[in-house]
mmCIF file of C-alpha atoms in Angstrom:
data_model
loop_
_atom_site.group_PDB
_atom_site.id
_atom_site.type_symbol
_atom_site.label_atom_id
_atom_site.label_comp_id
_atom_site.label_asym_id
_atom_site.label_seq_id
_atom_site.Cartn_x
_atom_site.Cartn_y
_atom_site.Cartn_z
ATOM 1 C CA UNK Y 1 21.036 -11.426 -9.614
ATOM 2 C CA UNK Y 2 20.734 -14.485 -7.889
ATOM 3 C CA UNK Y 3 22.805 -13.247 -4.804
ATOM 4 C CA UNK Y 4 21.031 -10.314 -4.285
ATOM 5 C CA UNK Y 5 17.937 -12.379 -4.422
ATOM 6 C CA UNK Y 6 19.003 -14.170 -1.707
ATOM 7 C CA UNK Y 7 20.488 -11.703 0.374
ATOM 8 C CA UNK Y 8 17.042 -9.273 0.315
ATOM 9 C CA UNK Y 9 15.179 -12.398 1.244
ATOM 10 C CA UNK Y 10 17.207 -13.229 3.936
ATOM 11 C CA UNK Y 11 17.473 -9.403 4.933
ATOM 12 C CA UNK Y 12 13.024 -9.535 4.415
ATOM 13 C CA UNK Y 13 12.578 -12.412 6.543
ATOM 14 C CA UNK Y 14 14.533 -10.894 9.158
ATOM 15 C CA UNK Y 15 12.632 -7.294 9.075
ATOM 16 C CA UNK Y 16 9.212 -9.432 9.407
ATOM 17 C CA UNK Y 17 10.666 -11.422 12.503
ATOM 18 C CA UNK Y 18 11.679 -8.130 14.242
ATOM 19 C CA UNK Y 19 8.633 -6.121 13.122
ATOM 20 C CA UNK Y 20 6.212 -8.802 14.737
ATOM 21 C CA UNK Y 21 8.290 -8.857 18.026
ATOM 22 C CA UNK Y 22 8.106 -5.354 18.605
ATOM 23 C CA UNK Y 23 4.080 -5.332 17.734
ATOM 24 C CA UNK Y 24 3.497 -8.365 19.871
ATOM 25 C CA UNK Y 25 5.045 -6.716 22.766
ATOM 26 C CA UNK Y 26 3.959 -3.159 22.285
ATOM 27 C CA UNK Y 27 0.372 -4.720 21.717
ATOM 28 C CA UNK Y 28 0.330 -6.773 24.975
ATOM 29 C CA UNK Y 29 1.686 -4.472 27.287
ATOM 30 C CA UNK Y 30 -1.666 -2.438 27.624
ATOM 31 C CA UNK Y 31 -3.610 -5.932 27.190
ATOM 32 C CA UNK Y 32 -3.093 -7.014 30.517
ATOM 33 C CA UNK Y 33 -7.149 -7.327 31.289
ATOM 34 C CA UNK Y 34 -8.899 -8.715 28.166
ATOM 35 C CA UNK Y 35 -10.883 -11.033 30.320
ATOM 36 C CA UNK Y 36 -12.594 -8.695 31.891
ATOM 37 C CA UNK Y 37 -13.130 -6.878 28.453
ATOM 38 C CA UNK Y 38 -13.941 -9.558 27.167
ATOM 39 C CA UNK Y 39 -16.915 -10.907 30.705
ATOM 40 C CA UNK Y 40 -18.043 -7.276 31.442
ATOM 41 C CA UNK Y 41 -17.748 -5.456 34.473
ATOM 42 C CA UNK Y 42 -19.430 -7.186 36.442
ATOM 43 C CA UNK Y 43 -17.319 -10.308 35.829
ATOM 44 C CA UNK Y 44 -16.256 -12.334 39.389
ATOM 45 C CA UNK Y 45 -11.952 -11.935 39.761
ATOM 46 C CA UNK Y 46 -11.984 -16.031 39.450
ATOM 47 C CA UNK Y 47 -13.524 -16.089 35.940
ATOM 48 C CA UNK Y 48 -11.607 -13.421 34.845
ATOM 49 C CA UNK Y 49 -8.280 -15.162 36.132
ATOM 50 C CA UNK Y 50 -9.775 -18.423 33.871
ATOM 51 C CA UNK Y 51 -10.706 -16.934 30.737
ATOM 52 C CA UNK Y 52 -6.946 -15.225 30.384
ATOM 53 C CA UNK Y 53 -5.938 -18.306 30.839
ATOM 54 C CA UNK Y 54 -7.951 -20.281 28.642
ATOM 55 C CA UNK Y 55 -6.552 -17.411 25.635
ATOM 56 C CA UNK Y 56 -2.921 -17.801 27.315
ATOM 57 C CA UNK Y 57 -2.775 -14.040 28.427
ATOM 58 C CA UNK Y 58 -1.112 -15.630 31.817
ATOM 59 C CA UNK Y 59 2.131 -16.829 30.727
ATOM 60 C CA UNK Y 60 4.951 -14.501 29.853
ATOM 61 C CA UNK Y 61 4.926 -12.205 26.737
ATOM 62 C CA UNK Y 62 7.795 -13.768 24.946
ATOM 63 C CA UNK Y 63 6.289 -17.105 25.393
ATOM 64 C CA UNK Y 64 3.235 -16.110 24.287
ATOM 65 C CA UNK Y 65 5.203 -14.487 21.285
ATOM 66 C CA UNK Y 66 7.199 -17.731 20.518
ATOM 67 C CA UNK Y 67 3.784 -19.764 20.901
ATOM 68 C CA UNK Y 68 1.807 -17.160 18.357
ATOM 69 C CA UNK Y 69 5.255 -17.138 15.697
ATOM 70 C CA UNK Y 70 5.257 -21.264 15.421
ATOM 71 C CA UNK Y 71 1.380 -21.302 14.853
ATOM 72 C CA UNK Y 72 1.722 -18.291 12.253
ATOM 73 C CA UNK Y 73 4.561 -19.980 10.421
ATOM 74 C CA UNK Y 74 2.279 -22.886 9.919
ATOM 75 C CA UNK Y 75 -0.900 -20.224 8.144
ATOM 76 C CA UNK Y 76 -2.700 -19.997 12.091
ATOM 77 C CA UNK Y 77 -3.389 -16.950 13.326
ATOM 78 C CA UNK Y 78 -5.612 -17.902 15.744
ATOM 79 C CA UNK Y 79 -8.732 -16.751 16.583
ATOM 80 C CA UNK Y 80 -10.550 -13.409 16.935
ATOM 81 C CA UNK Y 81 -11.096 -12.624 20.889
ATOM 82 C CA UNK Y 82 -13.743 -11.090 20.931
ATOM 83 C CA UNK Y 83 -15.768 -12.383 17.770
ATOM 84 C CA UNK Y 84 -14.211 -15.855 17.715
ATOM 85 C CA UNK Y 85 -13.734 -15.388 14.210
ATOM 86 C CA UNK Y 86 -10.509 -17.516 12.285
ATOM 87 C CA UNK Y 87 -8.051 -14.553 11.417
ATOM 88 C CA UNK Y 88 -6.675 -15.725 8.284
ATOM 89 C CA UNK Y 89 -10.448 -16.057 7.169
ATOM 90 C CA UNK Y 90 -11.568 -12.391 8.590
ATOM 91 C CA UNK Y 91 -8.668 -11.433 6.280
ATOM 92 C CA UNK Y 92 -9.444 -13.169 3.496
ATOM 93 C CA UNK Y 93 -12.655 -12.252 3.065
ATOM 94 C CA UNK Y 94 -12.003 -8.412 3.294
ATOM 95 C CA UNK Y 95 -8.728 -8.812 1.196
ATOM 96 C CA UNK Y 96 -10.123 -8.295 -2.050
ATOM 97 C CA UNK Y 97 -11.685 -5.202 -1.613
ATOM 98 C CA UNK Y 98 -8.828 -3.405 -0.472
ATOM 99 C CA UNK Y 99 -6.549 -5.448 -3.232
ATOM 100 C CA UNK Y 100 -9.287 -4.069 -5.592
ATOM 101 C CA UNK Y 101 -8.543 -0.436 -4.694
ATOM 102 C CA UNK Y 102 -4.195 -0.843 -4.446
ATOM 103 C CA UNK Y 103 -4.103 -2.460 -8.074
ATOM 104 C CA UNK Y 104 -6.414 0.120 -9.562
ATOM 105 C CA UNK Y 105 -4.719 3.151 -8.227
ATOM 106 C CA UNK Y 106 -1.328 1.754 -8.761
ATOM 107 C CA UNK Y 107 -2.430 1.365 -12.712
ATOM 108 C CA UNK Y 108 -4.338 4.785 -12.988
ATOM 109 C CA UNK Y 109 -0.860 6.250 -10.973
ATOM 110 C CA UNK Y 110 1.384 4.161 -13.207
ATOM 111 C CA UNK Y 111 0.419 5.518 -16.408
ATOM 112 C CA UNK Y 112 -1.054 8.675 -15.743
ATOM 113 C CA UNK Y 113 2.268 9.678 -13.146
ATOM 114 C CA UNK Y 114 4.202 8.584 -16.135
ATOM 115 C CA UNK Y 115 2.688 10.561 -19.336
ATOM 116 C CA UNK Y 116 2.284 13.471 -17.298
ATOM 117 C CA UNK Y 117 5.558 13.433 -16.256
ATOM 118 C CA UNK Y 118 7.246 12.330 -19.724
ATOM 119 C CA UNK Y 119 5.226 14.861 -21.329
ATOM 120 C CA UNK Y 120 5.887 17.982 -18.877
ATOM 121 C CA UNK Y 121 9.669 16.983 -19.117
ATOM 122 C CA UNK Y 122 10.061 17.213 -22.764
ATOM 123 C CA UNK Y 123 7.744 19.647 -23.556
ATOM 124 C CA UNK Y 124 7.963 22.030 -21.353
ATOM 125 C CA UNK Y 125 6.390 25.624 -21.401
ATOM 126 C CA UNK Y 126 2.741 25.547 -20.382
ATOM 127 C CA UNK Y 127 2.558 21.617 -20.229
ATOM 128 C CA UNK Y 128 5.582 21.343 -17.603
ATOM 129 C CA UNK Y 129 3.618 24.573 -16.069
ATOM 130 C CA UNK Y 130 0.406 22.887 -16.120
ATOM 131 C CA UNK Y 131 1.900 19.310 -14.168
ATOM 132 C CA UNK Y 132 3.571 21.660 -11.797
ATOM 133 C CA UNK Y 133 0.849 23.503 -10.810
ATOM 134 C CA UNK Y 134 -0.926 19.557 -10.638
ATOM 135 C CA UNK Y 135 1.500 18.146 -8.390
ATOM 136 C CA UNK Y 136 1.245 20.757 -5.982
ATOM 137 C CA UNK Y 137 -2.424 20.984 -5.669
ATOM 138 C CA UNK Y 138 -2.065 16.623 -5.446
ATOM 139 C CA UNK Y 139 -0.101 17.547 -2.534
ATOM 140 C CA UNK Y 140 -1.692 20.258 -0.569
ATOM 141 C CA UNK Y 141 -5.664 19.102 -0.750
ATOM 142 C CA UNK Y 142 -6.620 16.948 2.063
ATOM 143 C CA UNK Y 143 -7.159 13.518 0.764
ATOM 144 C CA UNK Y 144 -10.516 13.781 2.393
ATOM 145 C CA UNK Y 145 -11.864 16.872 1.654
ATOM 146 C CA UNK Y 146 -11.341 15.688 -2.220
ATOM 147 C CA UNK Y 147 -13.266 12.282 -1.739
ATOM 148 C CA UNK Y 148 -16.359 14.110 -0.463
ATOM 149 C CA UNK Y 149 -15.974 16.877 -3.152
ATOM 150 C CA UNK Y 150 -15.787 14.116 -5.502
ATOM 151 C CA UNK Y 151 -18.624 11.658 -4.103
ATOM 152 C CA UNK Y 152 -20.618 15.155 -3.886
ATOM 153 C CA UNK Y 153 -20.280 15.727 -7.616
ATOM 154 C CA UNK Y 154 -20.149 12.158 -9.235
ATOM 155 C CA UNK Y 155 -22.068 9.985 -6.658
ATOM 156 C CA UNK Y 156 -24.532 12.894 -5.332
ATOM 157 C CA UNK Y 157 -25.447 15.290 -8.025
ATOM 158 C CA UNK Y 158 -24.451 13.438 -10.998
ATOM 159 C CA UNK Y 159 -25.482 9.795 -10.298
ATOM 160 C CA UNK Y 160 -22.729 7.645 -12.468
ATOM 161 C CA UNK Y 161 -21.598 6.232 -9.348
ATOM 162 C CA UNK Y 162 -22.858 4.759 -6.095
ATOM 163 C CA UNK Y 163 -21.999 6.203 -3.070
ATOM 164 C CA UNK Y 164 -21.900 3.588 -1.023
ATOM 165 C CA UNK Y 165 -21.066 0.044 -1.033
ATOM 166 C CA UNK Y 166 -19.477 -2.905 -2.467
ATOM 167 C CA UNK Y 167 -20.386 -5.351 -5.587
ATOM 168 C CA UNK Y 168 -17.790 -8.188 -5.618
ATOM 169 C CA UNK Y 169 -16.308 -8.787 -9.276
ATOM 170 C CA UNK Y 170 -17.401 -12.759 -8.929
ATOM 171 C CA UNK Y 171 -21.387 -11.197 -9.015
ATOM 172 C CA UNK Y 172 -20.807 -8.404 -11.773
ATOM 173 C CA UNK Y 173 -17.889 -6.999 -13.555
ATOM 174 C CA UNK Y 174 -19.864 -3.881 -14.003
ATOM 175 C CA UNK Y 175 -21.090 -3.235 -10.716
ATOM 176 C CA UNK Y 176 -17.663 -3.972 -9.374
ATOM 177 C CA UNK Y 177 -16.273 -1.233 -11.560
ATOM 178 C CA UNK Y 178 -18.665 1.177 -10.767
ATOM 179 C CA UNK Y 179 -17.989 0.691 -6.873
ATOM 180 C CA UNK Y 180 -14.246 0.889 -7.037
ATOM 181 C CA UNK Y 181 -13.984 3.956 -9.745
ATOM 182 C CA UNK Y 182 -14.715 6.870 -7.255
ATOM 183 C CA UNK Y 183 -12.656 5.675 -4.217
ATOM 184 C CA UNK Y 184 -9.783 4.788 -7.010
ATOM 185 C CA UNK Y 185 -9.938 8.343 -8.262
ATOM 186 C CA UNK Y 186 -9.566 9.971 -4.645
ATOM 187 C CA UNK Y 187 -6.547 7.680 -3.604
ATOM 188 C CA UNK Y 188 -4.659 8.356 -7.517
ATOM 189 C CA UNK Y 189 -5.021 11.964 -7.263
ATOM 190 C CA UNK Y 190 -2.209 12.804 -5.091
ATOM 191 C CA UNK Y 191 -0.444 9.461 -6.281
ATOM 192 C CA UNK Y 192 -0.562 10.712 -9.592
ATOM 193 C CA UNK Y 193 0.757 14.046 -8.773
ATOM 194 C CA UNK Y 194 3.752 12.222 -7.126
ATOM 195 C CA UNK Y 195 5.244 10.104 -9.435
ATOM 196 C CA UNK Y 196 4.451 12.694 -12.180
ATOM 197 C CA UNK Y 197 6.425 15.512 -9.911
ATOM 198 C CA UNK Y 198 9.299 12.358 -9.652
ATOM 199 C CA UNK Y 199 9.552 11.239 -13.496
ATOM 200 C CA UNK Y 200 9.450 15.092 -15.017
ATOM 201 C CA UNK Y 201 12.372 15.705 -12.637
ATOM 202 C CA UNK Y 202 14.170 12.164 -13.886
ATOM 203 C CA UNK Y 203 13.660 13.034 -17.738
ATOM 204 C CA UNK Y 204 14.926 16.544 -17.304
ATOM 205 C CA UNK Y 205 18.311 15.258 -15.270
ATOM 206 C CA UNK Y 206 18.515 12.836 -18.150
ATOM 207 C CA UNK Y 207 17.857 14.621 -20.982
ATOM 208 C CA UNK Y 208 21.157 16.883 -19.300
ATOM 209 C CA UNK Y 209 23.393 14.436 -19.361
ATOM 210 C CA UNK Y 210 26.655 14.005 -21.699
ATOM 211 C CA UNK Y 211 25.668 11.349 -23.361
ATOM 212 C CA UNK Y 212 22.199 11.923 -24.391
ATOM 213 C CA UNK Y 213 23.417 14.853 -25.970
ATOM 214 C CA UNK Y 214 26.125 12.873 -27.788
ATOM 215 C CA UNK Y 215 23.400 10.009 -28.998
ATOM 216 C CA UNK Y 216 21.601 13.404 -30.002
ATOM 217 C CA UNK Y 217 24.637 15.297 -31.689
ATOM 218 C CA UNK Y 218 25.203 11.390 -33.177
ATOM 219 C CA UNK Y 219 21.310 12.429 -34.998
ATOM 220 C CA UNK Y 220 19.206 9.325 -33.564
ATOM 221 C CA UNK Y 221 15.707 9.634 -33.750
ATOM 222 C CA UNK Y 222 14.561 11.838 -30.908
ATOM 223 C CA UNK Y 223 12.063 9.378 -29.987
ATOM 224 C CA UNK Y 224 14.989 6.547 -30.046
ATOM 225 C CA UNK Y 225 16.916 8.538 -27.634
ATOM 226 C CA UNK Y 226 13.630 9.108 -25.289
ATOM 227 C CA UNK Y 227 12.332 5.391 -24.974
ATOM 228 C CA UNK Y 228 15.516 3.633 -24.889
ATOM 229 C CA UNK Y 229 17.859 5.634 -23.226
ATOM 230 C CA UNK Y 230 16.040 8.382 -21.272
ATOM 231 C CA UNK Y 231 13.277 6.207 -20.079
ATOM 232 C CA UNK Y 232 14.941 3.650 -18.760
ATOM 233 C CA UNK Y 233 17.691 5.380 -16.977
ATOM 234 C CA UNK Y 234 14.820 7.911 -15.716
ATOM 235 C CA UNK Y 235 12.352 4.920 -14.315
ATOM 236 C CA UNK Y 236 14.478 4.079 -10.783
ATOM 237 C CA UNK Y 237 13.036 7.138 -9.286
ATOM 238 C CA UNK Y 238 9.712 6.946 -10.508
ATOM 239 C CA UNK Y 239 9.609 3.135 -9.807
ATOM 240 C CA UNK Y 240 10.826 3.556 -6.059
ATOM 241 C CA UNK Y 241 8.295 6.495 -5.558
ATOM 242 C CA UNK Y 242 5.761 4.159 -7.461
ATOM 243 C CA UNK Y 243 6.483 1.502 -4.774
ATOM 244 C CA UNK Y 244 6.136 3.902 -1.604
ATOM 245 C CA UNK Y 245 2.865 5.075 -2.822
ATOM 246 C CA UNK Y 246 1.515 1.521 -3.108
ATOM 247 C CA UNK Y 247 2.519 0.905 0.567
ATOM 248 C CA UNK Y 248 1.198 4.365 1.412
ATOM 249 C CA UNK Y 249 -1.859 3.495 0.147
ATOM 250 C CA UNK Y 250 -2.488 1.253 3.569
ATOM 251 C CA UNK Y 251 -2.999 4.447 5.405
ATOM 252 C CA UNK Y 252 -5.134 6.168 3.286
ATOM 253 C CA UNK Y 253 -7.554 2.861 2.283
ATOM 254 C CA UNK Y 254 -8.888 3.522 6.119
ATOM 255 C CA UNK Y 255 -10.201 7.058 4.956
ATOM 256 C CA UNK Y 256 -11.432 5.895 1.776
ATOM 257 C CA UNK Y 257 -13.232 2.514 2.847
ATOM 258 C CA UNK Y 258 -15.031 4.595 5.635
ATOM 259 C CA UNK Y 259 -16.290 7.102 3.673
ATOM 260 C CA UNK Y 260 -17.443 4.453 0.607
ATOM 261 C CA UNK Y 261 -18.746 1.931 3.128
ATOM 262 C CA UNK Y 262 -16.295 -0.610 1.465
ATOM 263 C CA UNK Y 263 -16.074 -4.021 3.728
ATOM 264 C CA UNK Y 264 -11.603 -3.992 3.374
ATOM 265 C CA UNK Y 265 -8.950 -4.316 5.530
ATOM 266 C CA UNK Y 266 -9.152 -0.357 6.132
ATOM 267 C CA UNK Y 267 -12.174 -0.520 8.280
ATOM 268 C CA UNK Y 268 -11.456 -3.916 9.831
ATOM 269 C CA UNK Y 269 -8.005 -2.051 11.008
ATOM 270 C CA UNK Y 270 -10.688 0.265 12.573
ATOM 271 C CA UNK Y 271 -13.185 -1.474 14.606
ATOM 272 C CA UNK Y 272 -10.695 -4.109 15.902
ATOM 273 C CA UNK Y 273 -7.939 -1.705 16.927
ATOM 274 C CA UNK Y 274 -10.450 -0.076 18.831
ATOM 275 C CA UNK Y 275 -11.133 -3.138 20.654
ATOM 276 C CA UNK Y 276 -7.602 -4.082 21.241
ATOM 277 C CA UNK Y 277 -8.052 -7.328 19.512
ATOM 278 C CA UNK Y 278 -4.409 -8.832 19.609
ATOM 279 C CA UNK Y 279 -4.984 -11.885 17.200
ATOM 280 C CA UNK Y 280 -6.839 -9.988 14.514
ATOM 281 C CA UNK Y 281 -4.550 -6.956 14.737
ATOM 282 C CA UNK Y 282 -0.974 -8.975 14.214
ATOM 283 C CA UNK Y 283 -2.460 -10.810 10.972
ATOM 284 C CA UNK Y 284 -2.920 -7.084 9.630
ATOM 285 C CA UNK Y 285 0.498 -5.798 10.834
ATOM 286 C CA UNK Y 286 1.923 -9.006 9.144
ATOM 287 C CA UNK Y 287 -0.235 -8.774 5.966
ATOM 288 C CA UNK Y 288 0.909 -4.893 5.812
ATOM 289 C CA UNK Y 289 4.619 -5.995 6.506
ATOM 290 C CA UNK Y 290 4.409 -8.504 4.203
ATOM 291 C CA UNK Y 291 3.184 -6.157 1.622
ATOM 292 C CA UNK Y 292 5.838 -3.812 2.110
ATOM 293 C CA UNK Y 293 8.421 -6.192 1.810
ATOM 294 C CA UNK Y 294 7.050 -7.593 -1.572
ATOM 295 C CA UNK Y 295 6.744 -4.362 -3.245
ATOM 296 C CA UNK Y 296 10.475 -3.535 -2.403
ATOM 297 C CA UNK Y 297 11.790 -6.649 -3.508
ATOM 298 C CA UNK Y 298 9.737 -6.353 -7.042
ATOM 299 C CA UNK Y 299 11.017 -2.574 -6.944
ATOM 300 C CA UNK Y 300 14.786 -3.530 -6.641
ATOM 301 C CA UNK Y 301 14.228 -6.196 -8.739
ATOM 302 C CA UNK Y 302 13.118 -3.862 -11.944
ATOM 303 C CA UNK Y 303 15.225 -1.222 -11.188
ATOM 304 C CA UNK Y 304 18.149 -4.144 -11.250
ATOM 305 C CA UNK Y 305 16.568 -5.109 -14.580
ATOM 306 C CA UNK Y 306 16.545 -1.392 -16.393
ATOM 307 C CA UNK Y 307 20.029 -1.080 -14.450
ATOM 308 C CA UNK Y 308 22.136 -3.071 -13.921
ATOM 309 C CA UNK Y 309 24.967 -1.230 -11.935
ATOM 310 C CA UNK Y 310 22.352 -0.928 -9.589
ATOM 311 C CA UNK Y 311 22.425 -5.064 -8.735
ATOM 312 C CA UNK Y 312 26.085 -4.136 -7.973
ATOM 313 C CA UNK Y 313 25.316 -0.747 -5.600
#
């Protein structure tokens, strides 16, 4: 275990030192005139010349790069351009909200994906009918178009939720619950369907297999059989797909935080992208890349734990 540890660390660092290359670059090709984004039109050629160099826009891009990696290793990401805000604070500050959001749906898709899909894979009939027919709907309705049908009905004409806005846990438990239920509901929906679509499928295969029916022809409990054997061979799948959803959840925080008026890293990825803000822009790629490679290294690392000739693969 200890080896692989090591070698999907040293394989992680190596994907984050590529992935912020590339972004640096790609980012700073187009970026070639902040200064006189930054000093208006109307700006004189000389000042323009000065303030890309006071932010370092005038040396080459792989300097710049190397210059941007050393602070970064060190926890600077320098400074927003065009705010003058500290990065790693901008981030900070919005972090929780969309942290808020990732943890709930991953627990409402953890256990709902997985009853739905134990129970449509032994039961069958009109229960496996029933999370088939749930799946596909997850799939096929715009994530969208089933936020506003669901702030319409809950927020709108029912009233048990706000609409709008944020109440950090630190000021009420309550009103932090009640702000974070409807935009966790619109992101689990199709979450839900996934990894309930992915474990039915693993418990069926399973449940096939030679030697569940031997443990079965051997007369073990039937509930023995299911939690000890089927389960756990059955949970790679799900826990991969699990994973991938939590990354995927990035993309569609951006919809979500817009349409809730949540202050996350969703609609900071907006408004500064639209400005082209280099600094603030690489601390998100890196925070996102980061992310990513956390959540694979904890997926591997329980799917190496349920099975182990998967350490070995």
């Amino acid at each position: 275990m200890l080896g692989f540890l090591i070698r999907r660390l040293l394989s992680s660092i190596a994907l984050l030192l590529v992935t912020a290359l590339l972004t640096f670059v790609l980012l700073s090709i187009p970026n070639q005139d902040v200064g006189r984004q930054l000093l208006g039109m109307q700006a004189t050629p000389q000042a323009i010349d000065a303030k890309n160099a006071e932010l370092g826009l005038d040396r080459p891009i792989l300097v710049q790069f190397f210059d941007w990696l050393v602070h970064a290793v060190q926890g600077d990401f320098g400074r927003s351009w065009f705010s003058s805000e500290n990065v790693a604070v901008a981030i900070g500050n919005r972090l929780p909200v969309t942290l808020s959001l990732m943890i709930g749906v991953t627990l409402v898709t953890a256990v709902f994906g997985y009853l739905l899909g134990v129970w449509a894979g032994t039961r069958r009939g009109r229960i496996d009918t029933f999370v088939q027919v749930f799946s596909v709907a997850g799939y096929a309705l715009p994530g969208f178009l089933v936020t506003i049908v669901i702030v319409i009905v809950f927020a709108v004409k029912l009233g048990w939720f706000p609409a709008v806005g944020y109440t950090p846990i630190s000021t009420s438990f309550t009103g932090w619950l009640s702000t974070i239920t409807l935009p966790v509901i619109s992101l689990s929906l199709a979450a839900v369907a996934g990894v309930a679509q992915q474990v039915r499928s693993s418990v069926i295969e399973v449940s096939r297999s030679d030697y569940i029916r031997t443990l079965t022809t051997r007369g073990l409990p039937r509930r023995r059989i299911l939690f000890r054997h089927v389960l756990r061979n059955a949970s790679a799948p799900a826990l991969t797909v699990l994973g991938l959803q939590f990354v995927g959840l990035l993309g569609g925080a951006v919809i979500v935080e817009q349409i809730f008026g949540l202050p996350g890293i969703g609609s900071m990825t907006i408004k500064y992208t639209s400005q082209g803000d280099i600094p603030i822009i690489m601390g998100l790629v890196m925070l996102t890349a980061i992310g990513v490679v956390i959540i694979n290294l904890l997926v591997d690392l329980a799917i190496g734990a349920l099975l182990p000739k998967a350490r070995v693969s």
